[in-house]
Amino acid sequence: AQPLLFYRSGRAHTPWGSATWGLASGTVTLNMGKCQVWQLRFSSALREFTATKLRGDVTHGKLVQFADGSTGLAAEDTDGSPLVENGGKDGGQIGASFGADLSPIERRLLGSGPWAWLGVTPMGFLRAQRLYTPWGPGVWRAHPHKPSTIVAE
């Protein structure tokens, strides 16, 4: 199954191509251009969702795994501060307390994208050093001696 990847700055990648996203009236609005606009409304536990096309179609789904590999999702850091400020719009930055222990390159890459490797997309730098690639999952981290470099496996 192909994922929906939501990035900061209101950018997204879908199995059908690039998209934009935003928050509106308790839903996530996903605009895929000519391919339609969908609204995703999540259950209170954030495990299931209903997707409604603005022109009528309705479908349902479940999240099989969260970006961090857990069975739960936190919209906030442990102290209650948001992981991404301003709902990801306008280049929203990683929440201050969440990013406090991250290196500058980790703060720059986490949640940004979509990225490409040799022209192949999408790649996503996710929480807990998880890396999404078209070839399968990986891990990433800041290089211990080169501040603007990462190591990906």
Short mmCIF file of N, CA and C in Angstrom, two decimals:
data_model
loop_
_atom_site.label_atom_id
_atom_site.label_comp_id
_atom_site.label_asym_id
_atom_site.label_seq_id
_atom_site.Cartn_x
_atom_site.Cartn_y
_atom_site.Cartn_z
N ALA A 1 0.84 -1.18 0.00
CA ALA A 1 0.00 0.00 0.00
C ALA A 1 0.88 1.25 0.00
N GLN A 2 0.51 2.22 -0.77
CA GLN A 2 1.23 3.48 -0.84
C GLN A 2 0.73 4.42 0.26
N PRO A 3 1.61 5.15 0.90
CA PRO A 3 1.19 6.02 2.01
C PRO A 3 0.77 7.41 1.54
N LEU A 4 0.08 8.08 2.44
CA LEU A 4 -0.12 9.52 2.36
C LEU A 4 0.92 10.12 3.29
N LEU A 5 1.79 10.97 2.78
CA LEU A 5 2.80 11.61 3.60
C LEU A 5 2.50 13.09 3.69
N PHE A 6 2.34 13.61 4.90
CA PHE A 6 2.05 15.01 5.13
C PHE A 6 3.33 15.69 5.61
N TYR A 7 3.71 16.75 4.91
CA TYR A 7 4.92 17.48 5.25
C TYR A 7 4.58 18.86 5.79
N ARG A 8 5.56 19.48 6.47
CA ARG A 8 5.39 20.86 6.88
C ARG A 8 5.16 21.72 5.65
N SER A 9 4.75 22.93 5.84
CA SER A 9 4.50 23.90 4.77
C SER A 9 3.31 23.52 3.90
N GLY A 10 2.45 22.63 4.40
CA GLY A 10 1.23 22.30 3.67
C GLY A 10 1.44 21.46 2.43
N ARG A 11 2.55 20.75 2.34
CA ARG A 11 2.82 19.89 1.19
C ARG A 11 2.54 18.44 1.56
N ALA A 12 2.11 17.65 0.58
CA ALA A 12 1.81 16.23 0.82
C ALA A 12 2.20 15.42 -0.40
N HIS A 13 2.39 14.13 -0.18
CA HIS A 13 2.61 13.20 -1.29
C HIS A 13 1.58 12.08 -1.14
N THR A 14 0.89 11.77 -2.23
CA THR A 14 -0.13 10.73 -2.24
C THR A 14 0.25 9.66 -3.27
N PRO A 15 -0.41 8.52 -3.26
CA PRO A 15 -0.15 7.53 -4.32
C PRO A 15 -0.44 8.07 -5.72
N TRP A 16 -1.17 9.17 -5.80
CA TRP A 16 -1.56 9.74 -7.10
C TRP A 16 -0.73 10.96 -7.47
N GLY A 17 0.24 11.32 -6.64
CA GLY A 17 1.10 12.45 -6.93
C GLY A 17 1.13 13.47 -5.80
N SER A 18 1.66 14.64 -6.10
CA SER A 18 1.80 15.71 -5.11
C SER A 18 0.46 16.34 -4.78
N ALA A 19 0.38 16.90 -3.58
CA ALA A 19 -0.86 17.55 -3.12
C ALA A 19 -0.49 18.62 -2.12
N THR A 20 -1.49 19.40 -1.72
CA THR A 20 -1.34 20.34 -0.63
C THR A 20 -2.36 19.97 0.44
N TRP A 21 -2.10 20.39 1.68
CA TRP A 21 -3.03 20.09 2.76
C TRP A 21 -3.13 21.28 3.70
N GLY A 22 -4.22 21.28 4.46
CA GLY A 22 -4.45 22.30 5.47
C GLY A 22 -5.49 21.81 6.45
N LEU A 23 -5.67 22.56 7.52
CA LEU A 23 -6.66 22.23 8.54
C LEU A 23 -7.86 23.14 8.39
N ALA A 24 -9.06 22.55 8.45
CA ALA A 24 -10.29 23.34 8.32
C ALA A 24 -11.42 22.63 9.05
N SER A 25 -12.02 23.32 10.00
CA SER A 25 -13.20 22.80 10.71
C SER A 25 -12.99 21.40 11.26
N GLY A 26 -11.89 21.15 11.90
CA GLY A 26 -11.64 19.85 12.51
C GLY A 26 -11.31 18.74 11.54
N THR A 27 -11.03 19.08 10.29
CA THR A 27 -10.66 18.08 9.30
C THR A 27 -9.35 18.46 8.63
N VAL A 28 -8.75 17.50 7.98
CA VAL A 28 -7.59 17.74 7.13
C VAL A 28 -8.11 17.82 5.71
N THR A 29 -7.85 18.92 5.03
CA THR A 29 -8.26 19.08 3.64
C THR A 29 -7.06 18.76 2.76
N LEU A 30 -7.23 17.83 1.85
CA LEU A 30 -6.18 17.37 0.95
C LEU A 30 -6.56 17.76 -0.46
N ASN A 31 -5.81 18.66 -1.07
CA ASN A 31 -6.12 19.15 -2.41
C ASN A 31 -5.14 18.52 -3.40
N MET A 32 -5.69 17.69 -4.29
CA MET A 32 -4.87 17.00 -5.27
C MET A 32 -5.04 17.61 -6.66
N GLY A 33 -5.37 18.90 -6.70
CA GLY A 33 -5.51 19.59 -7.98
C GLY A 33 -6.66 19.02 -8.79
N LYS A 34 -6.39 18.65 -10.02
CA LYS A 34 -7.43 18.13 -10.90
C LYS A 34 -8.00 16.81 -10.41
N CYS A 35 -7.29 16.15 -9.52
CA CYS A 35 -7.75 14.85 -9.01
C CYS A 35 -8.74 14.96 -7.86
N GLN A 36 -9.14 16.16 -7.49
CA GLN A 36 -10.17 16.37 -6.48
C GLN A 36 -9.61 16.89 -5.17
N VAL A 37 -10.55 17.32 -4.33
CA VAL A 37 -10.27 17.77 -2.98
C VAL A 37 -10.99 16.84 -2.03
N TRP A 38 -10.27 16.33 -1.05
CA TRP A 38 -10.83 15.42 -0.05
C TRP A 38 -10.72 16.05 1.33
N GLN A 39 -11.67 15.70 2.20
CA GLN A 39 -11.59 16.07 3.60
C GLN A 39 -11.46 14.79 4.41
N LEU A 40 -10.45 14.73 5.27
CA LEU A 40 -10.21 13.57 6.12
C LEU A 40 -10.61 13.95 7.54
N ARG A 41 -11.54 13.20 8.11
CA ARG A 41 -11.98 13.41 9.49
C ARG A 41 -11.57 12.17 10.29
N PHE A 42 -10.73 12.40 11.30
CA PHE A 42 -10.18 11.30 12.08
C PHE A 42 -11.03 11.02 13.32
N SER A 43 -11.02 9.75 13.75
CA SER A 43 -11.70 9.37 14.99
C SER A 43 -10.98 10.03 16.16
N SER A 44 -11.62 10.05 17.31
CA SER A 44 -11.00 10.68 18.48
C SER A 44 -9.71 9.98 18.87
N ALA A 45 -9.58 8.70 18.58
CA ALA A 45 -8.35 7.96 18.89
C ALA A 45 -7.30 8.13 17.80
N LEU A 46 -7.65 8.81 16.71
CA LEU A 46 -6.75 9.06 15.58
C LEU A 46 -6.26 7.78 14.91
N ARG A 47 -7.07 6.71 14.95
CA ARG A 47 -6.70 5.45 14.32
C ARG A 47 -7.50 5.19 13.05
N GLU A 48 -8.66 5.78 12.91
CA GLU A 48 -9.52 5.57 11.76
C GLU A 48 -9.93 6.91 11.19
N PHE A 49 -10.28 6.92 9.92
CA PHE A 49 -10.69 8.18 9.31
C PHE A 49 -11.77 7.93 8.27
N THR A 50 -12.51 8.97 8.01
CA THR A 50 -13.47 9.00 6.91
C THR A 50 -12.96 10.05 5.93
N ALA A 51 -12.87 9.68 4.66
CA ALA A 51 -12.43 10.61 3.62
C ALA A 51 -13.63 10.90 2.73
N THR A 52 -13.93 12.18 2.58
CA THR A 52 -15.07 12.60 1.78
C THR A 52 -14.58 13.51 0.66
N LYS A 53 -14.90 13.13 -0.58
CA LYS A 53 -14.58 13.99 -1.72
C LYS A 53 -15.56 15.14 -1.70
N LEU A 54 -15.10 16.34 -1.95
CA LEU A 54 -15.99 17.49 -1.87
C LEU A 54 -17.16 17.41 -2.83
N ARG A 55 -17.12 16.56 -3.80
CA ARG A 55 -18.24 16.40 -4.73
C ARG A 55 -19.01 15.10 -4.47
N GLY A 56 -18.88 14.51 -3.26
CA GLY A 56 -19.79 13.44 -2.92
C GLY A 56 -19.26 12.10 -2.48
N ASP A 57 -18.22 11.53 -3.10
CA ASP A 57 -17.76 10.19 -2.75
C ASP A 57 -17.28 10.14 -1.30
N VAL A 58 -17.52 9.01 -0.63
CA VAL A 58 -17.09 8.81 0.75
C VAL A 58 -16.37 7.47 0.82
N THR A 59 -15.29 7.41 1.54
CA THR A 59 -14.58 6.17 1.79
C THR A 59 -14.09 6.18 3.23
N HIS A 60 -13.69 5.03 3.74
CA HIS A 60 -13.22 4.90 5.11
C HIS A 60 -11.88 4.19 5.10
N GLY A 61 -11.11 4.39 6.15
CA GLY A 61 -9.82 3.72 6.23
C GLY A 61 -9.33 3.64 7.64
N LYS A 62 -8.26 2.88 7.80
CA LYS A 62 -7.59 2.74 9.09
C LYS A 62 -6.12 3.01 8.87
N LEU A 63 -5.49 3.57 9.89
CA LEU A 63 -4.06 3.75 9.84
C LEU A 63 -3.42 2.46 10.32
N VAL A 64 -2.59 1.86 9.49
CA VAL A 64 -1.97 0.61 9.87
C VAL A 64 -0.75 0.82 10.75
N GLN A 65 -0.05 1.91 10.50
CA GLN A 65 1.11 2.23 11.31
C GLN A 65 1.34 3.73 11.25
N PHE A 66 1.70 4.28 12.37
CA PHE A 66 1.99 5.70 12.41
C PHE A 66 3.41 5.93 11.94
N ALA A 67 3.70 7.16 11.59
CA ALA A 67 5.02 7.51 11.08
C ALA A 67 6.13 7.12 12.03
N ASP A 68 5.86 7.16 13.32
CA ASP A 68 6.92 6.81 14.27
C ASP A 68 6.92 5.32 14.62
N GLY A 69 6.07 4.52 13.94
CA GLY A 69 6.04 3.09 14.15
C GLY A 69 5.22 2.65 15.33
N SER A 70 4.64 3.58 16.06
CA SER A 70 3.88 3.23 17.26
C SER A 70 2.44 2.88 16.90
N THR A 71 1.71 2.47 17.91
CA THR A 71 0.30 2.19 17.72
C THR A 71 -0.55 3.36 18.19
N GLY A 72 0.07 4.45 18.57
CA GLY A 72 -0.64 5.64 18.98
C GLY A 72 -0.01 6.86 18.36
N LEU A 73 -0.70 7.96 18.36
CA LEU A 73 -0.20 9.17 17.74
C LEU A 73 -0.35 10.33 18.69
N ALA A 74 0.70 11.07 18.87
CA ALA A 74 0.63 12.27 19.69
C ALA A 74 0.67 13.48 18.79
N ALA A 75 -0.32 14.33 18.91
CA ALA A 75 -0.31 15.58 18.15
C ALA A 75 0.51 16.63 18.87
N GLU A 76 0.93 16.31 20.09
CA GLU A 76 1.71 17.25 20.88
C GLU A 76 2.89 16.50 21.48
N ASP A 77 3.88 17.24 21.86
CA ASP A 77 5.01 16.69 22.57
C ASP A 77 4.55 16.36 23.99
N THR A 78 5.38 15.70 24.76
CA THR A 78 4.98 15.27 26.09
C THR A 78 4.63 16.42 27.02
N ASP A 79 5.15 17.62 26.78
CA ASP A 79 4.81 18.75 27.65
C ASP A 79 3.62 19.54 27.13
N GLY A 80 2.97 19.06 26.06
CA GLY A 80 1.79 19.71 25.54
C GLY A 80 2.04 20.71 24.43
N SER A 81 3.30 20.95 24.08
CA SER A 81 3.57 21.90 22.99
C SER A 81 3.39 21.19 21.65
N PRO A 82 2.92 21.89 20.62
CA PRO A 82 2.68 21.24 19.34
C PRO A 82 3.98 20.81 18.69
N LEU A 83 3.93 19.66 17.97
CA LEU A 83 5.12 19.19 17.26
C LEU A 83 5.45 20.12 16.11
N VAL A 84 4.45 20.63 15.44
CA VAL A 84 4.67 21.60 14.37
C VAL A 84 3.79 22.79 14.66
N GLU A 85 4.39 23.95 14.71
CA GLU A 85 3.63 25.16 15.02
C GLU A 85 2.88 25.65 13.79
N ASN A 86 1.77 26.32 14.00
CA ASN A 86 0.98 26.93 12.93
C ASN A 86 0.40 25.88 11.99
N GLY A 87 0.13 24.67 12.48
CA GLY A 87 -0.50 23.64 11.66
C GLY A 87 0.31 23.25 10.43
N GLY A 88 1.61 23.52 10.43
CA GLY A 88 2.44 23.15 9.29
C GLY A 88 2.43 24.18 8.18
N LYS A 89 1.63 25.24 8.30
CA LYS A 89 1.56 26.25 7.25
C LYS A 89 2.71 27.24 7.38
N ASP A 90 2.98 27.93 6.31
CA ASP A 90 4.00 28.97 6.29
C ASP A 90 5.35 28.46 6.79
N GLY A 91 5.68 27.22 6.45
CA GLY A 91 6.96 26.68 6.86
C GLY A 91 7.05 26.44 8.34
N GLY A 92 5.90 26.12 8.98
CA GLY A 92 5.85 25.92 10.43
C GLY A 92 7.07 25.17 10.94
N GLN A 93 7.62 25.64 12.01
CA GLN A 93 8.83 25.06 12.56
C GLN A 93 8.49 23.98 13.57
N ILE A 94 9.42 23.07 13.76
CA ILE A 94 9.24 22.04 14.77
C ILE A 94 9.07 22.73 16.12
N GLY A 95 8.09 22.28 16.93
CA GLY A 95 7.82 22.89 18.23
C GLY A 95 9.08 23.01 19.07
N ALA A 96 9.21 24.08 19.80
CA ALA A 96 10.45 24.40 20.51
C ALA A 96 10.89 23.29 21.45
N SER A 97 10.00 22.76 22.27
CA SER A 97 10.44 21.74 23.22
C SER A 97 10.75 20.42 22.52
N PHE A 98 10.01 20.12 21.46
CA PHE A 98 10.27 18.87 20.75
C PHE A 98 11.62 18.90 20.08
N GLY A 99 12.00 20.02 19.51
CA GLY A 99 13.25 20.12 18.76
C GLY A 99 14.45 20.50 19.60
N ALA A 100 14.29 20.65 20.91
CA ALA A 100 15.37 21.14 21.75
C ALA A 100 16.60 20.26 21.70
N ASP A 101 16.43 18.95 21.60
CA ASP A 101 17.58 18.06 21.61
C ASP A 101 18.03 17.64 20.20
N LEU A 102 17.49 18.27 19.17
CA LEU A 102 17.84 17.94 17.81
C LEU A 102 18.95 18.85 17.29
N SER A 103 19.77 18.30 16.40
CA SER A 103 20.80 19.10 15.76
C SER A 103 20.14 20.00 14.71
N PRO A 104 20.83 21.04 14.24
CA PRO A 104 20.25 21.90 13.21
C PRO A 104 19.82 21.15 11.95
N ILE A 105 20.59 20.17 11.51
CA ILE A 105 20.22 19.42 10.30
C ILE A 105 18.99 18.56 10.56
N GLU A 106 18.85 18.01 11.77
CA GLU A 106 17.66 17.23 12.10
C GLU A 106 16.42 18.12 12.13
N ARG A 107 16.54 19.31 12.73
CA ARG A 107 15.40 20.24 12.74
C ARG A 107 15.02 20.65 11.32
N ARG A 108 16.02 20.82 10.45
CA ARG A 108 15.76 21.23 9.07
C ARG A 108 15.01 20.15 8.29
N LEU A 109 15.39 18.89 8.46
CA LEU A 109 14.82 17.82 7.66
C LEU A 109 13.54 17.21 8.21
N LEU A 110 13.41 17.14 9.52
CA LEU A 110 12.27 16.47 10.14
C LEU A 110 10.95 17.08 9.67
N GLY A 111 10.15 16.28 9.01
CA GLY A 111 8.83 16.71 8.55
C GLY A 111 8.84 17.55 7.29
N SER A 112 10.01 17.85 6.74
CA SER A 112 10.06 18.65 5.51
C SER A 112 10.06 17.71 4.30
N GLY A 113 9.80 18.26 3.15
CA GLY A 113 9.84 17.42 1.96
C GLY A 113 8.68 17.75 1.05
N PRO A 114 8.38 16.91 0.09
CA PRO A 114 9.03 15.62 -0.15
C PRO A 114 10.41 15.79 -0.76
N TRP A 115 11.28 14.85 -0.44
CA TRP A 115 12.64 14.83 -0.93
C TRP A 115 12.77 13.74 -1.99
N ALA A 116 13.80 13.85 -2.81
CA ALA A 116 14.09 12.85 -3.86
C ALA A 116 15.53 12.40 -3.72
N TRP A 117 15.78 11.17 -4.11
CA TRP A 117 17.14 10.62 -4.17
C TRP A 117 17.35 10.20 -5.62
N LEU A 118 18.27 10.84 -6.31
CA LEU A 118 18.54 10.57 -7.72
C LEU A 118 17.26 10.67 -8.55
N GLY A 119 16.39 11.62 -8.18
CA GLY A 119 15.16 11.86 -8.92
C GLY A 119 13.99 10.98 -8.54
N VAL A 120 14.18 10.06 -7.60
CA VAL A 120 13.10 9.15 -7.19
C VAL A 120 12.46 9.70 -5.91
N THR A 121 11.14 9.86 -5.93
CA THR A 121 10.41 10.38 -4.78
C THR A 121 9.37 9.36 -4.32
N PRO A 122 8.79 9.51 -3.16
CA PRO A 122 9.11 10.48 -2.14
C PRO A 122 10.03 9.88 -1.10
N MET A 123 10.75 10.73 -0.43
CA MET A 123 11.50 10.35 0.76
C MET A 123 11.00 11.25 1.88
N GLY A 124 10.86 10.69 3.06
CA GLY A 124 10.38 11.46 4.20
C GLY A 124 11.23 11.20 5.42
N PHE A 125 11.68 12.27 6.06
CA PHE A 125 12.46 12.19 7.28
C PHE A 125 11.48 12.33 8.45
N LEU A 126 11.19 11.22 9.12
CA LEU A 126 10.14 11.15 10.12
C LEU A 126 10.70 11.11 11.53
N ARG A 127 9.79 11.24 12.50
CA ARG A 127 10.18 11.17 13.92
C ARG A 127 10.84 9.84 14.23
N ALA A 128 11.52 9.81 15.35
CA ALA A 128 12.19 8.61 15.86
C ALA A 128 13.21 8.07 14.86
N GLN A 129 13.80 8.97 14.07
CA GLN A 129 14.83 8.65 13.09
C GLN A 129 14.37 7.64 12.03
N ARG A 130 13.07 7.60 11.76
CA ARG A 130 12.56 6.73 10.71
C ARG A 130 12.65 7.45 9.38
N LEU A 131 12.99 6.69 8.35
CA LEU A 131 13.13 7.23 7.01
C LEU A 131 12.17 6.47 6.09
N TYR A 132 11.31 7.21 5.39
CA TYR A 132 10.44 6.58 4.40
C TYR A 132 11.11 6.75 3.04
N THR A 133 11.25 5.63 2.31
CA THR A 133 11.78 5.68 0.94
C THR A 133 10.91 4.79 0.06
N PRO A 134 10.95 4.99 -1.26
CA PRO A 134 10.20 4.11 -2.15
C PRO A 134 10.71 2.66 -2.14
N TRP A 135 11.91 2.45 -1.64
CA TRP A 135 12.51 1.11 -1.62
C TRP A 135 12.27 0.38 -0.32
N GLY A 136 11.67 1.06 0.65
CA GLY A 136 11.41 0.43 1.94
C GLY A 136 11.86 1.34 3.07
N PRO A 137 11.54 0.95 4.30
CA PRO A 137 11.87 1.80 5.45
C PRO A 137 13.36 1.83 5.73
N GLY A 138 13.78 2.91 6.36
CA GLY A 138 15.17 3.04 6.77
C GLY A 138 15.25 3.86 8.04
N VAL A 139 16.46 4.19 8.41
CA VAL A 139 16.71 5.05 9.56
C VAL A 139 17.66 6.16 9.13
N TRP A 140 17.61 7.27 9.85
CA TRP A 140 18.50 8.39 9.56
C TRP A 140 18.91 9.06 10.84
N ARG A 141 20.03 9.76 10.80
CA ARG A 141 20.53 10.50 11.96
C ARG A 141 21.54 11.53 11.49
N ALA A 142 21.82 12.48 12.34
CA ALA A 142 22.84 13.48 12.03
C ALA A 142 24.21 12.81 12.06
N HIS A 143 25.08 13.20 11.15
CA HIS A 143 26.45 12.70 11.15
C HIS A 143 27.13 13.21 12.41
N PRO A 144 27.86 12.36 13.13
CA PRO A 144 28.44 12.80 14.41
C PRO A 144 29.54 13.86 14.29
N HIS A 145 30.17 13.99 13.10
CA HIS A 145 31.28 14.93 12.96
C HIS A 145 31.10 15.98 11.88
N LYS A 146 30.06 15.85 11.07
CA LYS A 146 29.81 16.81 9.99
C LYS A 146 28.43 17.42 10.21
N PRO A 147 28.36 18.66 10.68
CA PRO A 147 27.09 19.24 11.13
C PRO A 147 26.01 19.41 10.06
N SER A 148 26.34 19.45 8.80
CA SER A 148 25.33 19.63 7.74
C SER A 148 25.11 18.33 6.96
N THR A 149 25.43 17.21 7.57
CA THR A 149 25.37 15.92 6.88
C THR A 149 24.57 14.93 7.70
N ILE A 150 23.85 14.05 7.01
CA ILE A 150 23.14 12.97 7.69
C ILE A 150 23.70 11.64 7.25
N VAL A 151 23.40 10.62 8.01
CA VAL A 151 23.70 9.23 7.67
C VAL A 151 22.35 8.53 7.53
N ALA A 152 22.13 7.88 6.40
CA ALA A 152 20.87 7.17 6.15
C ALA A 152 21.19 5.71 5.83
N GLU A 153 20.41 4.83 6.42
CA GLU A 153 20.59 3.39 6.18
C GLU A 153 19.24 2.78 5.87
#
